[in-house]
Structure formats: structure tokens, C-alpha cells
Backbone as numpy.savetxt, mean C-alpha at the origin, in Angstrom:
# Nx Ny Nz CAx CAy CAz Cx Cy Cz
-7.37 -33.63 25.51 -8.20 -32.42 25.51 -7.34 -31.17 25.51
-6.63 -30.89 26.28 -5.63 -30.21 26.49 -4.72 -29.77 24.95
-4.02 -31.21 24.76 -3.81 -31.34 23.42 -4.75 -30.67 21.96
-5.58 -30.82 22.13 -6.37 -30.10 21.05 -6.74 -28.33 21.07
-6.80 -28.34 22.54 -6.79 -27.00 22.51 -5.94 -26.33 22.18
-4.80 -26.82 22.58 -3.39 -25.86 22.20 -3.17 -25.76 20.93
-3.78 -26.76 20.02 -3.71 -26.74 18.45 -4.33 -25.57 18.00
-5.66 -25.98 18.17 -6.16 -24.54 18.01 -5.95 -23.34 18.68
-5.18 -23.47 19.66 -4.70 -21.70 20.33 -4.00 -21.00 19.09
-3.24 -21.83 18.78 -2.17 -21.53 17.80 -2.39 -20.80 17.02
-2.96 -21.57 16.26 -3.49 -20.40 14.72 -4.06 -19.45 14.72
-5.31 -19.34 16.11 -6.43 -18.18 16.08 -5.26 -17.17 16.77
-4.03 -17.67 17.55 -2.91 -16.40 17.77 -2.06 -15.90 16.44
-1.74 -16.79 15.85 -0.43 -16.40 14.44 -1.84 -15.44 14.00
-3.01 -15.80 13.92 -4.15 -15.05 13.17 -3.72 -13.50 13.91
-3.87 -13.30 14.50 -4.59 -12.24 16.05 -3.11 -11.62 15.64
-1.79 -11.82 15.85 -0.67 -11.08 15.63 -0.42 -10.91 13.84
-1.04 -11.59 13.34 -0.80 -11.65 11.22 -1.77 -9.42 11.37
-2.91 -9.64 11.96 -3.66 -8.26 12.28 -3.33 -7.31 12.62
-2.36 -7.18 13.71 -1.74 -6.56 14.18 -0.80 -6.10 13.67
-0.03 -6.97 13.06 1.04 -6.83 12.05 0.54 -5.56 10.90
-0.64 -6.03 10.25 -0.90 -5.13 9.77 -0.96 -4.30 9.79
-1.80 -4.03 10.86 -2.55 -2.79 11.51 -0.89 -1.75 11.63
0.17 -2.04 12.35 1.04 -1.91 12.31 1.46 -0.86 11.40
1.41 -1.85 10.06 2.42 -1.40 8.72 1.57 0.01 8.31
0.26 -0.14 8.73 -1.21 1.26 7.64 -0.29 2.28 8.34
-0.35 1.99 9.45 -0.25 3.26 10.70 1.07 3.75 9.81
2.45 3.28 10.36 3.61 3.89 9.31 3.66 3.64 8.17
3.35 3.31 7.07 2.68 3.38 5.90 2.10 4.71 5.84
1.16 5.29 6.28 0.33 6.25 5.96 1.12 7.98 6.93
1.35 7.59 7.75 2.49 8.75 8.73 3.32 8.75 8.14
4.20 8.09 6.87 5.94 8.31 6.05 4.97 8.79 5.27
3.49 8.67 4.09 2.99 9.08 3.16 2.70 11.04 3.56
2.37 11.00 4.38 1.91 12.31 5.00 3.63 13.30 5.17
4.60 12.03 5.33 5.61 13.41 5.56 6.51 13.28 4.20
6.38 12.55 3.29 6.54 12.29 2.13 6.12 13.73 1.51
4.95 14.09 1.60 4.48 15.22 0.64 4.94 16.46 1.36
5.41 16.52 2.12 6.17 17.90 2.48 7.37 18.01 1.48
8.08 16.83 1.12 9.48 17.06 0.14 8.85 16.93 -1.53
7.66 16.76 -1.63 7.23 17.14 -3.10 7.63 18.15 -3.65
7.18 19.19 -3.28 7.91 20.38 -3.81 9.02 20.45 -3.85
10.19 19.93 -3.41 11.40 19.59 -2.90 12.29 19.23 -4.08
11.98 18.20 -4.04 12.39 17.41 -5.19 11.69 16.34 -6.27
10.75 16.99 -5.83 9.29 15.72 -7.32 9.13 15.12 -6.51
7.63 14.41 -7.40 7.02 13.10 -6.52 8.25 11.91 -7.22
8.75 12.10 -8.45 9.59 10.95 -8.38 10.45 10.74 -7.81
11.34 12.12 -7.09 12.32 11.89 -6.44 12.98 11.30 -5.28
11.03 11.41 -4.63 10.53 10.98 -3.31 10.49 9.58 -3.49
9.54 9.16 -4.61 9.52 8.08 -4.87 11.10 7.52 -4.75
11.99 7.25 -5.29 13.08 6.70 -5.21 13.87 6.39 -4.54
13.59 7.54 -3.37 14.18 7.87 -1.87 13.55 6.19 -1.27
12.10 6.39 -1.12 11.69 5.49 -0.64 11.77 4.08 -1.07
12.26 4.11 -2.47 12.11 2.22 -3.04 13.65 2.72 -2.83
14.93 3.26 -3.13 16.06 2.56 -3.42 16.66 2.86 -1.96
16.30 3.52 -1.61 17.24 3.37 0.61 16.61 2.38 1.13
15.17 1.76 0.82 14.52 0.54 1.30 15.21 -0.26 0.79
15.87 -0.70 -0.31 16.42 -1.49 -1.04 17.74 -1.92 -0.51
18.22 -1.07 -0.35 19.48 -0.59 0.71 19.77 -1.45 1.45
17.99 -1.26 2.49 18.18 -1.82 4.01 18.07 -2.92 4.10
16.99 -3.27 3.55 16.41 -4.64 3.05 17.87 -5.41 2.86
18.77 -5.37 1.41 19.25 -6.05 1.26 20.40 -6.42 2.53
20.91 -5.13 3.08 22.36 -5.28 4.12 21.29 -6.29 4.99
20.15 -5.95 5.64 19.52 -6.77 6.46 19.40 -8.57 6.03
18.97 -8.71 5.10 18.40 -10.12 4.93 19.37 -11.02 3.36
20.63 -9.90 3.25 21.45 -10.69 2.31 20.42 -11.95 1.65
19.69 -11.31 0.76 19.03 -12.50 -0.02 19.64 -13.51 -0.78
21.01 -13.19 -1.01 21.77 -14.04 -2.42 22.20 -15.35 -1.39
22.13 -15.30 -0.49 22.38 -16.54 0.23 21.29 -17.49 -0.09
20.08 -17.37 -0.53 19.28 -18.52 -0.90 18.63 -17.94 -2.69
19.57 -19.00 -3.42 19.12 -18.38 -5.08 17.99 -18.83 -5.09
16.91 -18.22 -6.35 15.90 -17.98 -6.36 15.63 -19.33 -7.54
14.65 -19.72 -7.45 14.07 -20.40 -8.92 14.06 -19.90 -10.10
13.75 -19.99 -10.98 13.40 -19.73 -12.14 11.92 -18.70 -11.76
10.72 -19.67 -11.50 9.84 -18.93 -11.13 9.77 -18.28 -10.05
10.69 -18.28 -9.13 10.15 -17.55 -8.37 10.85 -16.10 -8.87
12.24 -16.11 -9.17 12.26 -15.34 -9.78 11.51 -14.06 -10.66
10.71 -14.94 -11.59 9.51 -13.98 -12.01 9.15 -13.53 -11.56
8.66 -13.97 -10.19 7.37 -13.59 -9.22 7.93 -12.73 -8.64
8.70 -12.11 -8.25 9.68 -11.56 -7.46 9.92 -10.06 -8.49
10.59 -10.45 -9.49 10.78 -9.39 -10.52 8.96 -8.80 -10.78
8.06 -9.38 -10.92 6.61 -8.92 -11.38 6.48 -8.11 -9.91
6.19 -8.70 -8.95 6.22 -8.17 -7.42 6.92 -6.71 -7.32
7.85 -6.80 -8.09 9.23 -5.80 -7.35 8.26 -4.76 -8.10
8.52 -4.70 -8.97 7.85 -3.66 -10.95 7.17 -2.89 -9.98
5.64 -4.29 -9.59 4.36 -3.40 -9.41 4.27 -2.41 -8.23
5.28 -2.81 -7.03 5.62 -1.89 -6.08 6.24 -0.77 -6.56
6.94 -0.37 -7.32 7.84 0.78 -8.19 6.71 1.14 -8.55
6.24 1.13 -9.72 4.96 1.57 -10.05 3.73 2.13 -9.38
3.28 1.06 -8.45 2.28 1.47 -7.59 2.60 3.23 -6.79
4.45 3.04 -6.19 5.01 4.09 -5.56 4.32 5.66 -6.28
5.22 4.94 -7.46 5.08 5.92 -8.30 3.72 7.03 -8.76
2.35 6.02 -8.75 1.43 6.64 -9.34 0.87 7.26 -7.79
0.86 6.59 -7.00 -0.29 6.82 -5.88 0.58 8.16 -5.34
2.02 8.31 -5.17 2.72 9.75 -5.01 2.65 10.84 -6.01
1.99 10.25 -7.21 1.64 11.53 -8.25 0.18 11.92 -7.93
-0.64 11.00 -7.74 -1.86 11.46 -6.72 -1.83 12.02 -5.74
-1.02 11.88 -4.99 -0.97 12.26 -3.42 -0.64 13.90 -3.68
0.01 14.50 -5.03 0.44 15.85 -5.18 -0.72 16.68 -5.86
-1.90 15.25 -5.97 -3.09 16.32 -6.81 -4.32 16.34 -5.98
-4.45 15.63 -4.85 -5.66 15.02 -4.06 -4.86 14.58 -3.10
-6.06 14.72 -1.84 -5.27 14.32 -0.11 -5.76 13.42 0.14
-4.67 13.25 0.70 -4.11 11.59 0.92 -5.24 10.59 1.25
-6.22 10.58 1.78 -7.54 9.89 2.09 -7.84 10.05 0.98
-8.83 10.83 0.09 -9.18 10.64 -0.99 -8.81 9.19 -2.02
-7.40 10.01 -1.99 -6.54 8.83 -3.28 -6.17 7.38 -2.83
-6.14 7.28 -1.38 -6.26 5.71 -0.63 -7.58 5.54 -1.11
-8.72 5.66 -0.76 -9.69 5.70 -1.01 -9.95 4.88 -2.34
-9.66 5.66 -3.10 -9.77 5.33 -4.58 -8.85 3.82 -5.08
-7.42 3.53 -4.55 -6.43 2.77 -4.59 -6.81 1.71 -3.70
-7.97 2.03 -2.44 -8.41 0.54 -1.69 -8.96 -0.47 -2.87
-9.67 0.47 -4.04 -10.65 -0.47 -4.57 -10.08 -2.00 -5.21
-8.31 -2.02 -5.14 -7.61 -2.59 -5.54 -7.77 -3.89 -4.92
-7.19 -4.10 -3.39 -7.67 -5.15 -2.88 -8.99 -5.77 -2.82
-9.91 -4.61 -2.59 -11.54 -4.77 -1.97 -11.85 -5.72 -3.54
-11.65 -5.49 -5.02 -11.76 -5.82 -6.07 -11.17 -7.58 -5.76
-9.80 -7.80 -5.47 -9.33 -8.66 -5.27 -10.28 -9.91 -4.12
-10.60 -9.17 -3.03 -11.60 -9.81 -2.38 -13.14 -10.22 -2.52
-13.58 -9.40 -3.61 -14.97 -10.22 -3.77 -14.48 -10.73 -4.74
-13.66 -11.17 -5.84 -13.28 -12.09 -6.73 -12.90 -13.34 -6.25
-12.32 -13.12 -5.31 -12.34 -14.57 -4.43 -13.35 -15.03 -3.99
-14.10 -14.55 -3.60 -15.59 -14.79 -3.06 -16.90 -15.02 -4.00
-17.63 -15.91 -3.21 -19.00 -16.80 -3.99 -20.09 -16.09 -3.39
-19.92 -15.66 -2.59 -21.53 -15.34 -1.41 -22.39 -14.07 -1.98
-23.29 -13.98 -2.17 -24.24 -13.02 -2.73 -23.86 -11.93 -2.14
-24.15 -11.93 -0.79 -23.85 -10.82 0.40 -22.79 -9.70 -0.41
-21.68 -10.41 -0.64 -20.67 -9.76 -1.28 -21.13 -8.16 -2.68
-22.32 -8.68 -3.16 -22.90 -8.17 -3.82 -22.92 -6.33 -3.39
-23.50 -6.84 -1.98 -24.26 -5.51 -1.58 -22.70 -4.45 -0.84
-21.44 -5.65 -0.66 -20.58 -4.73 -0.79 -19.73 -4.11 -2.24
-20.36 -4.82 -3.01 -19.94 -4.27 -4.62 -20.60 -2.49 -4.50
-21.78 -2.66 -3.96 -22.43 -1.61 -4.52 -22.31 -0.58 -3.25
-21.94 -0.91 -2.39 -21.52 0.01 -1.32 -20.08 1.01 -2.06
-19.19 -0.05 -2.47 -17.89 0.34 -2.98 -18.07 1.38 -4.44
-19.31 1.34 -5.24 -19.51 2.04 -6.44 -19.81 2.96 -6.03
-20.59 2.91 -4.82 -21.30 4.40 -4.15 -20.48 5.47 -4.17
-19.24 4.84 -3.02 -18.15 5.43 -2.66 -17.13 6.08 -3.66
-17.04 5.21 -4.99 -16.23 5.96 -5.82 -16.84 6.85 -6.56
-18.67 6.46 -6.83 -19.00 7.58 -7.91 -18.77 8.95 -6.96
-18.85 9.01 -5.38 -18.95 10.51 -4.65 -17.58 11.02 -5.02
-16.31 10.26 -5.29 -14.95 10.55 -4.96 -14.74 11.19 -6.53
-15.77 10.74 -7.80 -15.39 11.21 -9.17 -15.42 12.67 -8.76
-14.67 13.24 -10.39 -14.64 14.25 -10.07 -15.66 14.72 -10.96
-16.73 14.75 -10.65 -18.06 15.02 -11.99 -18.97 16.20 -11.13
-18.87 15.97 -9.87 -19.34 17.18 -8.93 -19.20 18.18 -8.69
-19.84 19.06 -9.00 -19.75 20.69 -8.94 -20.27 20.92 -7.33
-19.39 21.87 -7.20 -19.10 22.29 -5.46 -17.41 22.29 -4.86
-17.87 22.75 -3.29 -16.56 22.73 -2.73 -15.50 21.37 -3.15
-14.13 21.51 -3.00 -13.60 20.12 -3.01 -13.76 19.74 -4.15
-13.41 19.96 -5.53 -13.82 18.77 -6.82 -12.68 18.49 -6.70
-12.26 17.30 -6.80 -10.88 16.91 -6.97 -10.67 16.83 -8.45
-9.25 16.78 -8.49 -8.37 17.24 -10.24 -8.54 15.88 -11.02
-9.09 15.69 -11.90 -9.05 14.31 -12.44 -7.75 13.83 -12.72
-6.61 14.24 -13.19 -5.50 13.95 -12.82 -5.33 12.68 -12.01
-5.39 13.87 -10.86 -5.54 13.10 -9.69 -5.92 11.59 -9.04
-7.23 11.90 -10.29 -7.69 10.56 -9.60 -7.65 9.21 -10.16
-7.49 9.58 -11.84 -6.73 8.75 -12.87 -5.18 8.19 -12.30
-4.50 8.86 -11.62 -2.96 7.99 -11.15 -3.89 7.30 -9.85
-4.84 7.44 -9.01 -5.01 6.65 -8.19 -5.44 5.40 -8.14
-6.58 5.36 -9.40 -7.15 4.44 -10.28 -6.08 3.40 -10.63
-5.35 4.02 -11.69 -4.06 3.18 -11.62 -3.20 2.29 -10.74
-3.12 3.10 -9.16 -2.25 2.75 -8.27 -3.37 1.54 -7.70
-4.88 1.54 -7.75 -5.90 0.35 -7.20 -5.29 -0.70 -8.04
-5.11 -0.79 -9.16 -4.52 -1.69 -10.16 -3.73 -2.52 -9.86
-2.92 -1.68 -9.65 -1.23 -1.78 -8.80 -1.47 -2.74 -7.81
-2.10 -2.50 -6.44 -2.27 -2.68 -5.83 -2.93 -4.30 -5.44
-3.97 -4.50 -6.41 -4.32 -5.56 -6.29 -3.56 -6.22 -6.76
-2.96 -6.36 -8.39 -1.75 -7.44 -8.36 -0.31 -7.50 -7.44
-0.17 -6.66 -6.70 0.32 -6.35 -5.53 0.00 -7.66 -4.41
-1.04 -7.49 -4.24 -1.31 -8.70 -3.21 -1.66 -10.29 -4.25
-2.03 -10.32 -5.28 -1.90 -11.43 -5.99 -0.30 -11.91 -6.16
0.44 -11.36 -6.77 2.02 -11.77 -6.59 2.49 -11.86 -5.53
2.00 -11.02 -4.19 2.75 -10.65 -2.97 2.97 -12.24 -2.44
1.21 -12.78 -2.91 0.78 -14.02 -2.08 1.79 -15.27 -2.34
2.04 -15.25 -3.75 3.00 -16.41 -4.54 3.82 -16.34 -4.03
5.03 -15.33 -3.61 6.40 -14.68 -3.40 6.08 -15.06 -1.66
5.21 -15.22 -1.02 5.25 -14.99 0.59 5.54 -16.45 1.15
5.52 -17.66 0.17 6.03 -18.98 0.17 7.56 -18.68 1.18
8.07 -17.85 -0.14 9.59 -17.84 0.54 9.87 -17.32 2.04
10.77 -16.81 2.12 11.29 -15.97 3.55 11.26 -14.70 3.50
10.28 -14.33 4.06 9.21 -12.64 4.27 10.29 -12.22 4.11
11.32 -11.82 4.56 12.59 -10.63 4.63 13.29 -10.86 3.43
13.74 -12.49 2.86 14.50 -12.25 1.40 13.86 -11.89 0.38
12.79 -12.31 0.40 11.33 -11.80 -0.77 11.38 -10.29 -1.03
11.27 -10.03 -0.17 10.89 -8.26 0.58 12.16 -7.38 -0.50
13.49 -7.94 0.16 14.39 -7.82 -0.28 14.39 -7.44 -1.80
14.61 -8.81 -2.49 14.74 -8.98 -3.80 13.59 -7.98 -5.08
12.17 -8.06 -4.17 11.32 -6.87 -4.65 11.70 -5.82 -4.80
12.25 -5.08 -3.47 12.73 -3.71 -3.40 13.90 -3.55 -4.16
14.81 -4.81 -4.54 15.68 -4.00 -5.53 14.99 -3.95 -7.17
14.42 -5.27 -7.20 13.63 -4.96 -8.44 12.97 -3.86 -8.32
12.21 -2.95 -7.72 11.32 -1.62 -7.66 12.80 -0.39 -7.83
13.82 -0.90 -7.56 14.50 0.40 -7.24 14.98 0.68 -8.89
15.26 -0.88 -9.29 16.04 -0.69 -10.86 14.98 0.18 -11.27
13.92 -0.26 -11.27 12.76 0.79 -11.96 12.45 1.46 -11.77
12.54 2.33 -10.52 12.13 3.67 -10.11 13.04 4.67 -10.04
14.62 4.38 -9.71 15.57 4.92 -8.83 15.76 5.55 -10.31
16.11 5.50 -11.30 16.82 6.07 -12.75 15.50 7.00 -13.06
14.14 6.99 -13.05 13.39 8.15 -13.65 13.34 9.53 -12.21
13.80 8.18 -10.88 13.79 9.74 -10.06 15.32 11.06 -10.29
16.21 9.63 -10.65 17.62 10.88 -10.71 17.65 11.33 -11.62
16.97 11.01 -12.82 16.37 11.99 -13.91 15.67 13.66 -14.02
14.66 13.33 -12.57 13.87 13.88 -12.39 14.85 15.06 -11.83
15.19 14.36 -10.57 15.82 14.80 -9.14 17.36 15.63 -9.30
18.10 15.06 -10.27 19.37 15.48 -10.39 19.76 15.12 -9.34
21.25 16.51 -8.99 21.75 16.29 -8.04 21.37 16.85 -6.33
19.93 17.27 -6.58 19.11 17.52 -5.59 18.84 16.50 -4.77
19.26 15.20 -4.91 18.47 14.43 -3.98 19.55 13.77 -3.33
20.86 14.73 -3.26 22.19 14.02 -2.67 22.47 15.26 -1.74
21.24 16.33 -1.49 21.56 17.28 -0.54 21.19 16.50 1.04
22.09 16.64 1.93 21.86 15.70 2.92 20.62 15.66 3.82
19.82 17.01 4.47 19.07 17.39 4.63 18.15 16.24 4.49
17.63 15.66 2.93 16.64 15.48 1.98 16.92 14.19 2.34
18.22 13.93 1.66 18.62 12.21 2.40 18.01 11.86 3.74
18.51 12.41 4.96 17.69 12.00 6.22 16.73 11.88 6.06
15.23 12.62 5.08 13.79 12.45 5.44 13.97 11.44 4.25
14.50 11.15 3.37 14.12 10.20 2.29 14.47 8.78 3.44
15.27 8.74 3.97 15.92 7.36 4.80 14.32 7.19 5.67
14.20 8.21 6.52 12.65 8.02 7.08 11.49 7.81 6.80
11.68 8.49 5.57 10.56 7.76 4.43 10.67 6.16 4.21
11.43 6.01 3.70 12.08 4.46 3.08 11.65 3.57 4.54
12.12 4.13 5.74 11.69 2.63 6.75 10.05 3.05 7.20
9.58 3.73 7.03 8.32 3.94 7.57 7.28 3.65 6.38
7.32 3.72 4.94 6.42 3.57 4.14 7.35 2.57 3.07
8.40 1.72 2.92 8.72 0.44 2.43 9.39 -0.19 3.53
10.42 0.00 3.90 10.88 -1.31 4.69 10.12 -1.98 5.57
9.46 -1.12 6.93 8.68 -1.60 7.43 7.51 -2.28 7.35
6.65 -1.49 6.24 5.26 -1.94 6.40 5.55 -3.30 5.42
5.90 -3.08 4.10 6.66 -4.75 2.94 7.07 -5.72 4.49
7.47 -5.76 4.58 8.07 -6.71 5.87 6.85 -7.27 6.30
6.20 -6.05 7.05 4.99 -6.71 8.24 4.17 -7.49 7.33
3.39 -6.67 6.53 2.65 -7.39 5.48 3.17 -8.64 4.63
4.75 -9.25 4.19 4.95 -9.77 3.99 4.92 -11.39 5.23
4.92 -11.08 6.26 4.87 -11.97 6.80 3.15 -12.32 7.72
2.38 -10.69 6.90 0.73 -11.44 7.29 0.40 -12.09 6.20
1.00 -12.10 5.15 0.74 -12.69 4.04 0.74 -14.28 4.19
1.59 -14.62 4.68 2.29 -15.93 4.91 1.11 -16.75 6.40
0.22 -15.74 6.63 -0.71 -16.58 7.86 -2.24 -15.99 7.49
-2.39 -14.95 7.00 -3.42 -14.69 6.75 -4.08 -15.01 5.18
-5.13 -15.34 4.83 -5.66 -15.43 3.05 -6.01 -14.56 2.84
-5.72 -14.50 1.52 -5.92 -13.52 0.32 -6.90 -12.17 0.69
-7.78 -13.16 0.55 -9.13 -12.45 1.06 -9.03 -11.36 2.56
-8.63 -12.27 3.35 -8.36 -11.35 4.46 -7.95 -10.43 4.28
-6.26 -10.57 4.22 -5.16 -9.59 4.08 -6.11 -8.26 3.07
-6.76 -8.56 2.00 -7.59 -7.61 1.38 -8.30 -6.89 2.21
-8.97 -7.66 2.91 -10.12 -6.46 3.78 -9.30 -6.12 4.91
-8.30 -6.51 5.37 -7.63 -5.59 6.52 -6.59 -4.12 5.76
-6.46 -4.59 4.62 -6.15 -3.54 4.08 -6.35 -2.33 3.91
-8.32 -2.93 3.01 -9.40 -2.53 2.82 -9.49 -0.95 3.49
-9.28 -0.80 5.27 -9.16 0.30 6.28 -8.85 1.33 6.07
-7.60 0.95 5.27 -6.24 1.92 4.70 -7.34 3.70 4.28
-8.69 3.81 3.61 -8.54 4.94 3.75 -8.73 5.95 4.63
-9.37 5.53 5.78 -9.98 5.70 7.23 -8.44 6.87 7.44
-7.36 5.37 7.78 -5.95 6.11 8.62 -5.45 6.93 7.40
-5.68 6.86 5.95 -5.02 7.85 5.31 -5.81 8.93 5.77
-7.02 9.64 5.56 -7.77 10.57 6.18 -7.37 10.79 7.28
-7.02 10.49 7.94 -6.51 10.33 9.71 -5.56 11.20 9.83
-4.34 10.76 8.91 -3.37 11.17 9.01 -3.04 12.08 8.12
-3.67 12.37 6.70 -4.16 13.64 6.29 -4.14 15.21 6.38
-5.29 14.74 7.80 -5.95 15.43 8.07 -5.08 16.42 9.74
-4.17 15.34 10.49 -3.82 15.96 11.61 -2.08 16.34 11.42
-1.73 15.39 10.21 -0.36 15.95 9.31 0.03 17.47 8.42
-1.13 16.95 7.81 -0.98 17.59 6.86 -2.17 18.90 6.66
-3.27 18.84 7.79 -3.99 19.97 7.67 -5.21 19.86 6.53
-5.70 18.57 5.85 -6.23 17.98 4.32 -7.42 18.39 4.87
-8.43 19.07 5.07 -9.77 19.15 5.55 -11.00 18.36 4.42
-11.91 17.03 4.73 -12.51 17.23 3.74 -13.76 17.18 4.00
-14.92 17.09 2.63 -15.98 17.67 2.57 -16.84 16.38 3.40
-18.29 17.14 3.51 -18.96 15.88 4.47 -19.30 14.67 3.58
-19.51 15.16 2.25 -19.42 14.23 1.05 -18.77 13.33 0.52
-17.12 13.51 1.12 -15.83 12.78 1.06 -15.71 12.03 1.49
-16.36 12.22 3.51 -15.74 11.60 4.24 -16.68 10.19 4.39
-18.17 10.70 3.35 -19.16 9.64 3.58 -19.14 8.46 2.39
-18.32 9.14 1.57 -17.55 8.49 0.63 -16.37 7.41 0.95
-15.32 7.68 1.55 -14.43 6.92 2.45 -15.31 6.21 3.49
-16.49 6.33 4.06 -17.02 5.89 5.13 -17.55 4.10 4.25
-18.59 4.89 2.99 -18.65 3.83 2.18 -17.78 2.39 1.57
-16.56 2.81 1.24 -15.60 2.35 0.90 -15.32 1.40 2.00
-14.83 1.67 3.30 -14.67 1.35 4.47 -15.82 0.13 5.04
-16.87 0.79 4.76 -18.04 -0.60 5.05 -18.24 -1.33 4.26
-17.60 -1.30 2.71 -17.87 -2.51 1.61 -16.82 -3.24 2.38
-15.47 -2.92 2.86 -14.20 -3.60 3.20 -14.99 -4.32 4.37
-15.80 -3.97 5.76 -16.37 -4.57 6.85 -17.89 -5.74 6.09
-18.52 -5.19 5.22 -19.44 -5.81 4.83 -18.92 -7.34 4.43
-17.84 -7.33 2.91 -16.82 -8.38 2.75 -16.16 -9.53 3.89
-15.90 -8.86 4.73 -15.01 -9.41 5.73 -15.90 -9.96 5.99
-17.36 -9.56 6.79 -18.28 -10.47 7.81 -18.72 -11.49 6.79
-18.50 -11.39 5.29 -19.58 -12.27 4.67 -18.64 -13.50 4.24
């Protein structure tokens, strides 16, 4: 008896800390995104971008020396596809973040996983969070005349970055087989080959002023090293599905942090918009 219980203690704990973990990564994830856009003007959103994939890349690798276990053939792929869509994803959701605040464009970029999670799913229920989630994006278009229209710009790179995002956690899942930290690793240098050359393009020799370096290094462990890590290893205990709707949250704490960072005030229309979004992610989960 005893025996059985402890079996099951187990998992419903790796479960209970895989959450936490998460919960974890949104929080600095979304606090490096918020101080991220103070150096926009600075040096570009690409420059930022680069800061954050190639000093993560950095750390990652001195940390978890990946070349000590060679990769497959496929996993390889998976790893190189993984790495791309993180570069990319960086990339678009920080060109949003310079046209629309930061809740908004999470907002828009949740639909990535939340998409990923009723595709996994059979249950009707799921339905009524489809249409919770349409609600939420038609308020966030920018087709509304009034206070707050956001820049379509804007919301076209966020769109994009939902994209991102969901094959994000489809590859993440393949790649989380391996060892959370060499995975992590090998991504972030794949993201850096691809990001790091259009930011020093961008950036010049602006992004070797030291100043900029320190917040790019703080960037890099608070919105890649850290949160890739945590999430890489809820990946490895939590399903698909889950990991999606705990995600799902992400625009709540971007608004959060927004808003007490960065000063982002938004409309009551916005926030019932994100509220929407937020309950397709709770609706999903319970169903």
C-alpha cells in the first residue's frame, strides 16, 4: 500500500515542480522583455535581439559543453529547426514589442501554443475555447476606431511570432528526449548563427559599447538562458498539451509587467481581450 502510493506521489510532484518551473521562466521571460525595450532605441530591435540569442549561446554552451554527447543525424535536424525558430520567433515578437505593448503582442503570439493545444485535442468543449480565443483576437485587430488602435505592423510580426511559437513547442517536444541543458545549448547556437550576423549588421559597432553589453548579458539570462532551460526540462514531464496551456498565461504577466515596467496603460477593451485569450487557455486546460 505504501508502495503504491509513493508511485504515484512521484509524478503528481515532477508534475507540481514541471509548473512551477514554468511559471518561473513567464515571470523572467517577460521582466528581461520589458527591460529589453528600453535598449530599442539604443541599438534596434535586432541588436537586442542578438544580445539575447548569442550571450545565451555563450552561456549555455561554457555551461553544458554539448559536444561531449554528438548528436544524431536526426536529432540534429531537430535541434537546427528548434534553434532557427527561436532566432526567428526573437526576432519578430521584438519587432512587435517596438510597435505594440508588450501584453498586447503576447497576446496575439499565445495563439501559437493555445492553436497547438486544441489540435491535440478531440473534446467538443475545446470548441467553445476556439471561439473564446477568436473573440480575443478580433478585439486585439487593428480594424477599431478609438483610443489605442494598435499599428498593424505591429501585429502582423506578432502573428508571425504565434507561428513561431507553436512549432517552437512541437520541435521543443522532439529535442526534450535529450538532456534539457545540451539541447538548450545546441539551439541557442543554432539561433545565434541566425540572428547574431543581421543584428551586427544592424548594430555595428554599437553593441560592443560596454554599458549595452551588461543589459544585453541580463537580457540573455533572464529571457533565453533561463526560461529555454526551465521550459526545456517541463517539457520532458509535462505533455504537449499542457506545457501549451501553462504557457497559454503568458499574456496576463506580459500585461503585468508592461504595465508596472514600462508604464503600457491599456484600454478596457484590451484588457478584456487578453482576459479572453487567457480563459480559452483555462477553458482548454479543464477540458
Amino acid at each position: 500500500m505504501n508502495d503504491s502510493s509513493g508511485a504515484s506521489a512521484k509524478p503528481a510532484g515532477s508534475a507540481l515542480l514541471a509548473g512551477f518551473a514554468l511559471l518561473a521562466s513567464q515571470l523572467s521571460l517577460n521582466l528581461g522583455a520589458a527591460l529589453a525595450k528600453h535598449l530599442f532605441p539604443l541599438i534596434g530591435v535586432e541588436g537586442v535581439a542578438s544580445y539575447r540569442v548569442g550571450i545565451a549561446a555563450i552561456i549555455m554552451l561554457a555551461v553544458f559543453r554539448p559536444w561531449r554527447t554528438p548528436l544524431t543525424l536526426a536529432q540534429g535536424v531537430n535541434v537546427a529547426i528548434y534553434g532557427s525558430v527561436i532566432g526567428l520567433m526573437n526576432l519578430l515578437i521584438y519587432r512587435s514589442f517596438s510597435r505594440i505593448p508588450l501584453g498586447i503582442a503576447v497576446a496575439i503570439e499565445v495563439a501559437g501554443p493555445l492553436t497547438v493545444a486544441v489540435l491535440s485535442s478531440r473534446r467538443p468543449r475545446d470548441l467553445l475555447a476556439v471561439a473564446l480565443a477568436a473573440v480575443g483576437l478580433y478585439l486585439l485587430l487593428p480594424i477599431h476606431s478609438g483610443v489605442n488602435q494598435l499599428d498593424p505592423v505591429g501585429v502582423a510580426y506578432a502573428a508571425g511570432a504565434a507561428v513561431c511559437w507553436g512549432l517552437y513547442i512541437v520541435f521543443g517536444k522532439r529535442v526534450s528526449v535529450m538532456h534539457g541543458g545540451q539541447s538548450v545549448a545546441w539551439a541557442m547556437l543554432a539561433a545565434s548563427v541566425f540572428v547574431v550576423p543581421i543584428g551586427a549588421w544592424y548594430g555595428g559597432s554599437t553593441l560592443l559599447t560596454p554599458s549595452y553589453l551588461a543589459i544585453g548579458l541580463a537580457i540573455a539570462l533572464m529571457c533565453s538562458a533561463l526560461p529555454y532551460t526551465l521550459e526545456m526540462l517541463s517539457l520532458r514531464r509535462l505533455s504537449q498539451r499542457t506545457f501549451s496551456m501553462f504557457s497559454s498565461a503568458a499574456p496576463a504577466l506580459s500585461a503585468l509587467a508592461g504595465l508596472v515596467v514600462l508604464g503600457e496603460s491599456l484600454s478596457a477593451i484590451q484588457w478584456l481581450a487578453i482576459a479572453s485569450m487567457v480563459g480559452a487557455s483555462v477553458l482548454t486546460t479543464l477540458s
